[in-house]
Amino acid sequence: MGLPARAPRDRLRRYPVVYVLSGFAGTVPMWGNTVPFGLTFPEQIDRWMAGAQTPSCLVVFVDGWNRYGCSQYVDSPASGRYHSFLCEDVVSHIDRNFRTLAAPEHRAVMGKSSGGFGALVSVMLRPDLFGAAASHAGDALYEHAYLPEFRRVLRTLRRYGGQAEAWLKDFESGLVTDPDELPVLVSLGLAAAFSPDETGAPTLPFDPVTGPLRPDVWERWLAWDPVRMAPRYSHVWPDLLGLWIDAGARDAYYLDIGATALRQAVLDAGLRPHAAAFEVVADADHDSIRGRMLGSLTWLAGRIAP
C-alpha cells in the first residue's frame, strides 16, 4: 500500500483511497518487478507522491489470483468470493487500520485487463463503496474479445478429447509449455467466474468436442459484459465522479473496440460527459497500455479528493 510522503507530518489528516486491481495472471508482488532503465508502478507512485502539488491519497494493491490465474473479481462457487473479498474484507480492513475517508466519494478502483474489468464491475455493483473508476483495456464487448479465442481453445482440447480438466492437470504439472495454449486457461478462468455448473465446476460456453456455442451458457457470459451491464446500472452513472476508459489501438484482444463501445454505453446510460475520460491510444498494445496507469491514478486522485 502506498502512503503519501507528507502523511507522517500530519497525523490527524484522513485520506481518500484508490484500489489497484491486478490483471490476469498478476499478483501484488509482481508490481515490484524491476524495469530496465525505468520505474515500476509503485516507484512511479512514490515519486508522484513526493511532488508538492500531488493530490494526497492512499494506494492499495489487490490481486484476484486463483487456480486459473484470475477471478475476474466476481463471486463464484468455482473460483471463490473475490468480489466480496475486495468489497467486504479489503475495504473494511483498510478503513479500520488506516486514516481513510470512508465514503464512496473518496474511494476509487482501477486496473488493467481483468483488473480493469474488476474495476468496472465493482463501481457498478457497489456504488455505495466506489465513486470513481479507471479501466485500462478492461474486458468488454465479448463477441470481439472472447469468441475468436474459442477456435484456438477447441484445437488444443481436441488432443484431450474435449476434457478441459485433463488439460488443466497437465498445465499445473508443468507439461504445458506452449504459450499458444494459454487461451485454454483464460477460457477456463472466465467459465469459472461466469458459468459454473451446479457442482461448482466451470462450464465452457461451447461444446469442447464439436465446437458449437451453447447459447444458454454464452448468455451467462454476456450478462457480465460491461457494455451490456451499463444500461442495467443506469442509476450508477449520473452520480459517478469519474470514469477513465482507454485501450491500445493495437490491442491483441481488440479491447479498443470494447472500450469504444463501453464509452458510448455509459454515456447513453447517464454518465455525465465531463466525468468521462476516454482514449484509444495510437501505437499501444495490450501490454504497453499499462504505462498509462499513473495518469489515471493522478486523475482519479483529483476526482476523489476532499
PDB file of N, CA, C and O in Angstrom, residues 47-91:
ATOM      1  N   ARG A  47       7.418   8.474  -6.415  1.00  0.00           N
ATOM      2  CA  ARG A  47       7.919   9.750  -6.947  1.00  0.00           C
ATOM      3  C   ARG A  47       6.788  10.754  -7.089  1.00  0.00           C
ATOM      4  O   ARG A  47       6.954  11.946  -6.787  1.00  0.00           O
ATOM      5  N   TRP A  48       5.637  10.272  -7.553  1.00  0.00           N
ATOM      6  CA  TRP A  48       4.481  11.152  -7.727  1.00  0.00           C
ATOM      7  C   TRP A  48       4.028  11.725  -6.381  1.00  0.00           C
ATOM      8  O   TRP A  48       3.733  12.911  -6.259  1.00  0.00           O
ATOM      9  N   MET A  49       3.993  10.869  -5.352  1.00  0.00           N
ATOM     10  CA  MET A  49       3.529  11.327  -4.042  1.00  0.00           C
ATOM     11  C   MET A  49       4.478  12.319  -3.393  1.00  0.00           C
ATOM     12  O   MET A  49       4.080  13.086  -2.525  1.00  0.00           O
ATOM     13  N   ALA A  50       5.729  12.304  -3.822  1.00  0.00           N
ATOM     14  CA  ALA A  50       6.693  13.256  -3.268  1.00  0.00           C
ATOM     15  C   ALA A  50       6.512  14.653  -3.836  1.00  0.00           C
ATOM     16  O   ALA A  50       7.073  15.617  -3.320  1.00  0.00           O
ATOM     17  N   GLY A  51       5.723  14.768  -4.900  1.00  0.00           N
ATOM     18  CA  GLY A  51       5.520  16.071  -5.520  1.00  0.00           C
ATOM     19  C   GLY A  51       4.698  16.994  -4.648  1.00  0.00           C
ATOM     20  O   GLY A  51       3.741  16.580  -3.984  1.00  0.00           O
ATOM     21  N   ALA A  52       5.042  18.251  -4.663  1.00  0.00           N
ATOM     22  CA  ALA A  52       4.389  19.227  -3.787  1.00  0.00           C
ATOM     23  C   ALA A  52       2.922  19.413  -4.125  1.00  0.00           C
ATOM     24  O   ALA A  52       2.103  19.692  -3.241  1.00  0.00           O
ATOM     25  N   GLN A  53       2.559  19.260  -5.412  1.00  0.00           N
ATOM     26  CA  GLN A  53       1.185  19.513  -5.834  1.00  0.00           C
ATOM     27  C   GLN A  53       0.374  18.229  -5.996  1.00  0.00           C
ATOM     28  O   GLN A  53      -0.734  18.256  -6.531  1.00  0.00           O
ATOM     29  N   THR A  54       0.896  17.106  -5.555  1.00  0.00           N
ATOM     30  CA  THR A  54       0.218  15.826  -5.725  1.00  0.00           C
ATOM     31  C   THR A  54      -1.025  15.736  -4.851  1.00  0.00           C
ATOM     32  O   THR A  54      -0.950  16.018  -3.654  1.00  0.00           O
ATOM     33  N   PRO A  55      -2.175  15.335  -5.417  1.00  0.00           N
ATOM     34  CA  PRO A  55      -3.341  15.075  -4.559  1.00  0.00           C
ATOM     35  C   PRO A  55      -3.033  13.903  -3.624  1.00  0.00           C
ATOM     36  O   PRO A  55      -2.634  12.839  -4.082  1.00  0.00           O
ATOM     37  N   SER A  56      -3.169  14.093  -2.338  1.00  0.00           N
ATOM     38  CA  SER A  56      -2.815  13.059  -1.374  1.00  0.00           C
ATOM     39  C   SER A  56      -3.864  11.954  -1.365  1.00  0.00           C
ATOM     40  O   SER A  56      -5.073  12.218  -1.345  1.00  0.00           O
ATOM     41  N   CYS A  57      -3.402  10.720  -1.352  1.00  0.00           N
ATOM     42  CA  CYS A  57      -4.308   9.589  -1.268  1.00  0.00           C
ATOM     43  C   CYS A  57      -3.526   8.359  -0.829  1.00  0.00           C
ATOM     44  O   CYS A  57      -2.296   8.344  -0.872  1.00  0.00           O
ATOM     45  N   LEU A  58      -4.246   7.333  -0.398  1.00  0.00           N
ATOM     46  CA  LEU A  58      -3.663   6.032  -0.163  1.00  0.00           C
ATOM     47  C   LEU A  58      -3.861   5.194  -1.418  1.00  0.00           C
ATOM     48  O   LEU A  58      -4.877   5.330  -2.106  1.00  0.00           O
ATOM     49  N   VAL A  59      -2.894   4.329  -1.714  1.00  0.00           N
ATOM     50  CA  VAL A  59      -2.998   3.427  -2.863  1.00  0.00           C
ATOM     51  C   VAL A  59      -2.857   2.002  -2.356  1.00  0.00           C
ATOM     52  O   VAL A  59      -1.853   1.659  -1.722  1.00  0.00           O
ATOM     53  N   VAL A  60      -3.857   1.184  -2.609  1.00  0.00           N
ATOM     54  CA  VAL A  60      -3.900  -0.190  -2.113  1.00  0.00           C
ATOM     55  C   VAL A  60      -3.895  -1.145  -3.303  1.00  0.00           C
ATOM     56  O   VAL A  60      -4.756  -1.055  -4.185  1.00  0.00           O
ATOM     57  N   PHE A  61      -2.928  -2.067  -3.328  1.00  0.00           N
ATOM     58  CA  PHE A  61      -2.830  -3.054  -4.398  1.00  0.00           C
ATOM     59  C   PHE A  61      -3.544  -4.337  -3.967  1.00  0.00           C
ATOM     60  O   PHE A  61      -3.324  -4.846  -2.872  1.00  0.00           O
ATOM     61  N   VAL A  62      -4.378  -4.861  -4.863  1.00  0.00           N
ATOM     62  CA  VAL A  62      -5.178  -6.059  -4.587  1.00  0.00           C
ATOM     63  C   VAL A  62      -5.019  -7.020  -5.757  1.00  0.00           C
ATOM     64  O   VAL A  62      -4.957  -6.589  -6.918  1.00  0.00           O
ATOM     65  N   ASP A  63      -4.933  -8.329  -5.483  1.00  0.00           N
ATOM     66  CA  ASP A  63      -4.962  -9.275  -6.601  1.00  0.00           C
ATOM     67  C   ASP A  63      -6.109 -10.259  -6.431  1.00  0.00           C
ATOM     68  O   ASP A  63      -6.643 -10.453  -5.340  1.00  0.00           O
ATOM     69  N   GLY A  64      -6.509 -10.836  -7.547  1.00  0.00           N
ATOM     70  CA  GLY A  64      -7.599 -11.807  -7.550  1.00  0.00           C
ATOM     71  C   GLY A  64      -7.116 -13.164  -7.986  1.00  0.00           C
ATOM     72  O   GLY A  64      -7.836 -13.915  -8.640  1.00  0.00           O
ATOM     73  N   TRP A  65      -5.878 -13.503  -7.622  1.00  0.00           N
ATOM     74  CA  TRP A  65      -5.250 -14.741  -8.073  1.00  0.00           C
ATOM     75  C   TRP A  65      -6.030 -15.975  -7.610  1.00  0.00           C
ATOM     76  O   TRP A  65      -6.502 -16.037  -6.482  1.00  0.00           O
ATOM     77  N   ASN A  66      -6.154 -16.932  -8.507  1.00  0.00           N
ATOM     78  CA  ASN A  66      -6.712 -18.229  -8.141  1.00  0.00           C
ATOM     79  C   ASN A  66      -6.112 -19.297  -9.054  1.00  0.00           C
ATOM     80  O   ASN A  66      -5.135 -19.041  -9.775  1.00  0.00           O
ATOM     81  N   ARG A  67      -6.668 -20.463  -9.033  1.00  0.00           N
ATOM     82  CA  ARG A  67      -6.137 -21.592  -9.805  1.00  0.00           C
ATOM     83  C   ARG A  67      -6.002 -21.267 -11.292  1.00  0.00           C
ATOM     84  O   ARG A  67      -5.114 -21.766 -11.977  1.00  0.00           O
ATOM     85  N   TYR A  68      -6.892 -20.425 -11.797  1.00  0.00           N
ATOM     86  CA  TYR A  68      -6.938 -20.141 -13.231  1.00  0.00           C
ATOM     87  C   TYR A  68      -6.151 -18.891 -13.614  1.00  0.00           C
ATOM     88  O   TYR A  68      -6.084 -18.538 -14.782  1.00  0.00           O
ATOM     89  N   GLY A  69      -5.598 -18.194 -12.638  1.00  0.00           N
ATOM     90  CA  GLY A  69      -4.833 -17.002 -12.941  1.00  0.00           C
ATOM     91  C   GLY A  69      -5.523 -15.713 -12.581  1.00  0.00           C
ATOM     92  O   GLY A  69      -4.877 -14.703 -12.367  1.00  0.00           O
ATOM     93  N   CYS A  70      -6.858 -15.734 -12.524  1.00  0.00           N
ATOM     94  CA  CYS A  70      -7.588 -14.538 -12.099  1.00  0.00           C
ATOM     95  C   CYS A  70      -9.041 -14.894 -11.867  1.00  0.00           C
ATOM     96  O   CYS A  70      -9.600 -15.747 -12.562  1.00  0.00           O
ATOM     97  N   SER A  71      -9.645 -14.241 -10.915  1.00  0.00           N
ATOM     98  CA  SER A  71     -11.038 -14.490 -10.544  1.00  0.00           C
ATOM     99  C   SER A  71     -12.019 -13.582 -11.266  1.00  0.00           C
ATOM    100  O   SER A  71     -13.229 -13.749 -11.118  1.00  0.00           O
ATOM    101  N   GLN A  72     -11.518 -12.593 -12.020  1.00  0.00           N
ATOM    102  CA  GLN A  72     -12.333 -11.519 -12.594  1.00  0.00           C
ATOM    103  C   GLN A  72     -13.010 -10.678 -11.500  1.00  0.00           C
ATOM    104  O   GLN A  72     -13.872  -9.862 -11.801  1.00  0.00           O
ATOM    105  N   TYR A  73     -12.647 -10.892 -10.247  1.00  0.00           N
ATOM    106  CA  TYR A  73     -13.172 -10.112  -9.127  1.00  0.00           C
ATOM    107  C   TYR A  73     -14.689 -10.220  -9.000  1.00  0.00           C
ATOM    108  O   TYR A  73     -15.370  -9.268  -8.636  1.00  0.00           O
ATOM    109  N   VAL A  74     -15.209 -11.417  -9.311  1.00  0.00           N
ATOM    110  CA  VAL A  74     -16.633 -11.683  -9.095  1.00  0.00           C
ATOM    111  C   VAL A  74     -16.758 -12.842  -8.112  1.00  0.00           C
ATOM    112  O   VAL A  74     -15.810 -13.595  -7.885  1.00  0.00           O
ATOM    113  N   ASP A  75     -17.931 -12.995  -7.530  1.00  0.00           N
ATOM    114  CA  ASP A  75     -18.198 -14.119  -6.639  1.00  0.00           C
ATOM    115  C   ASP A  75     -18.630 -15.327  -7.459  1.00  0.00           C
ATOM    116  O   ASP A  75     -19.526 -15.217  -8.312  1.00  0.00           O
ATOM    117  N   SER A  76     -18.020 -16.476  -7.196  1.00  0.00           N
ATOM    118  CA  SER A  76     -18.352 -17.679  -7.942  1.00  0.00           C
ATOM    119  C   SER A  76     -18.062 -18.902  -7.086  1.00  0.00           C
ATOM    120  O   SER A  76     -17.025 -18.960  -6.421  1.00  0.00           O
ATOM    121  N   PRO A  77     -18.935 -19.925  -7.123  1.00  0.00           N
ATOM    122  CA  PRO A  77     -18.640 -21.162  -6.392  1.00  0.00           C
ATOM    123  C   PRO A  77     -17.474 -21.935  -6.988  1.00  0.00           C
ATOM    124  O   PRO A  77     -16.899 -22.794  -6.315  1.00  0.00           O
ATOM    125  N   ALA A  78     -17.108 -21.630  -8.233  1.00  0.00           N
ATOM    126  CA  ALA A  78     -15.994 -22.332  -8.869  1.00  0.00           C
ATOM    127  C   ALA A  78     -14.649 -21.724  -8.520  1.00  0.00           C
ATOM    128  O   ALA A  78     -13.638 -22.425  -8.480  1.00  0.00           O
ATOM    129  N   SER A  79     -14.611 -20.434  -8.271  1.00  0.00           N
ATOM    130  CA  SER A  79     -13.308 -19.783  -8.086  1.00  0.00           C
ATOM    131  C   SER A  79     -13.194 -18.965  -6.808  1.00  0.00           C
ATOM    132  O   SER A  79     -12.101 -18.519  -6.461  1.00  0.00           O
ATOM    133  N   GLY A  80     -14.305 -18.758  -6.105  1.00  0.00           N
ATOM    134  CA  GLY A  80     -14.209 -18.045  -4.836  1.00  0.00           C
ATOM    135  C   GLY A  80     -14.994 -16.747  -4.819  1.00  0.00           C
ATOM    136  O   GLY A  80     -15.430 -16.240  -5.852  1.00  0.00           O
ATOM    137  N   ARG A  81     -15.140 -16.168  -3.643  1.00  0.00           N
ATOM    138  CA  ARG A  81     -15.917 -14.941  -3.444  1.00  0.00           C
ATOM    139  C   ARG A  81     -14.982 -13.731  -3.468  1.00  0.00           C
ATOM    140  O   ARG A  81     -14.786 -13.038  -2.474  1.00  0.00           O
ATOM    141  N   TYR A  82     -14.429 -13.478  -4.641  1.00  0.00           N
ATOM    142  CA  TYR A  82     -13.420 -12.424  -4.751  1.00  0.00           C
ATOM    143  C   TYR A  82     -14.029 -11.033  -4.761  1.00  0.00           C
ATOM    144  O   TYR A  82     -13.387 -10.079  -4.321  1.00  0.00           O
ATOM    145  N   HIS A  83     -15.246 -10.906  -5.264  1.00  0.00           N
ATOM    146  CA  HIS A  83     -15.896  -9.597  -5.189  1.00  0.00           C
ATOM    147  C   HIS A  83     -16.159  -9.237  -3.727  1.00  0.00           C
ATOM    148  O   HIS A  83     -15.894  -8.108  -3.289  1.00  0.00           O
ATOM    149  N   SER A  84     -16.651 -10.201  -2.970  1.00  0.00           N
ATOM    150  CA  SER A  84     -16.883  -9.970  -1.547  1.00  0.00           C
ATOM    151  C   SER A  84     -15.572  -9.729  -0.809  1.00  0.00           C
ATOM    152  O   SER A  84     -15.508  -8.909   0.117  1.00  0.00           O
ATOM    153  N   PHE A  85     -14.523 -10.442  -1.212  1.00  0.00           N
ATOM    154  CA  PHE A  85     -13.209 -10.244  -0.601  1.00  0.00           C
ATOM    155  C   PHE A  85     -12.758  -8.796  -0.760  1.00  0.00           C
ATOM    156  O   PHE A  85     -12.329  -8.152   0.212  1.00  0.00           O
ATOM    157  N   LEU A  86     -12.871  -8.258  -1.962  1.00  0.00           N
ATOM    158  CA  LEU A  86     -12.476  -6.871  -2.194  1.00  0.00           C
ATOM    159  C   LEU A  86     -13.371  -5.904  -1.422  1.00  0.00           C
ATOM    160  O   LEU A  86     -12.874  -5.047  -0.680  1.00  0.00           O
ATOM    161  N   CYS A  87     -14.674  -6.061  -1.590  1.00  0.00           N
ATOM    162  CA  CYS A  87     -15.598  -5.048  -1.084  1.00  0.00           C
ATOM    163  C   CYS A  87     -15.836  -5.140   0.419  1.00  0.00           C
ATOM    164  O   CYS A  87     -16.060  -4.112   1.075  1.00  0.00           O
ATOM    165  N   GLU A  88     -15.811  -6.343   0.953  1.00  0.00           N
ATOM    166  CA  GLU A  88     -16.124  -6.509   2.365  1.00  0.00           C
ATOM    167  C   GLU A  88     -14.878  -6.674   3.235  1.00  0.00           C
ATOM    168  O   GLU A  88     -14.796  -6.107   4.327  1.00  0.00           O
ATOM    169  N   ASP A  89     -13.914  -7.453   2.751  1.00  0.00           N
ATOM    170  CA  ASP A  89     -12.736  -7.728   3.571  1.00  0.00           C
ATOM    171  C   ASP A  89     -11.656  -6.662   3.412  1.00  0.00           C
ATOM    172  O   ASP A  89     -11.197  -6.078   4.393  1.00  0.00           O
ATOM    173  N   VAL A  90     -11.240  -6.421   2.175  1.00  0.00           N
ATOM    174  CA  VAL A  90     -10.121  -5.500   1.949  1.00  0.00           C
ATOM    175  C   VAL A  90     -10.516  -4.072   2.327  1.00  0.00           C
ATOM    176  O   VAL A  90      -9.807  -3.398   3.089  1.00  0.00           O
ATOM    177  N   VAL A  91     -11.628  -3.594   1.799  1.00  0.00           N
ATOM    178  CA  VAL A  91     -12.024  -2.213   2.071  1.00  0.00           C
ATOM    179  C   VAL A  91     -12.232  -1.993   3.571  1.00  0.00           C
ATOM    180  O   VAL A  91     -11.761  -0.995   4.139  1.00  0.00           O
TER     181      VAL A  91
END
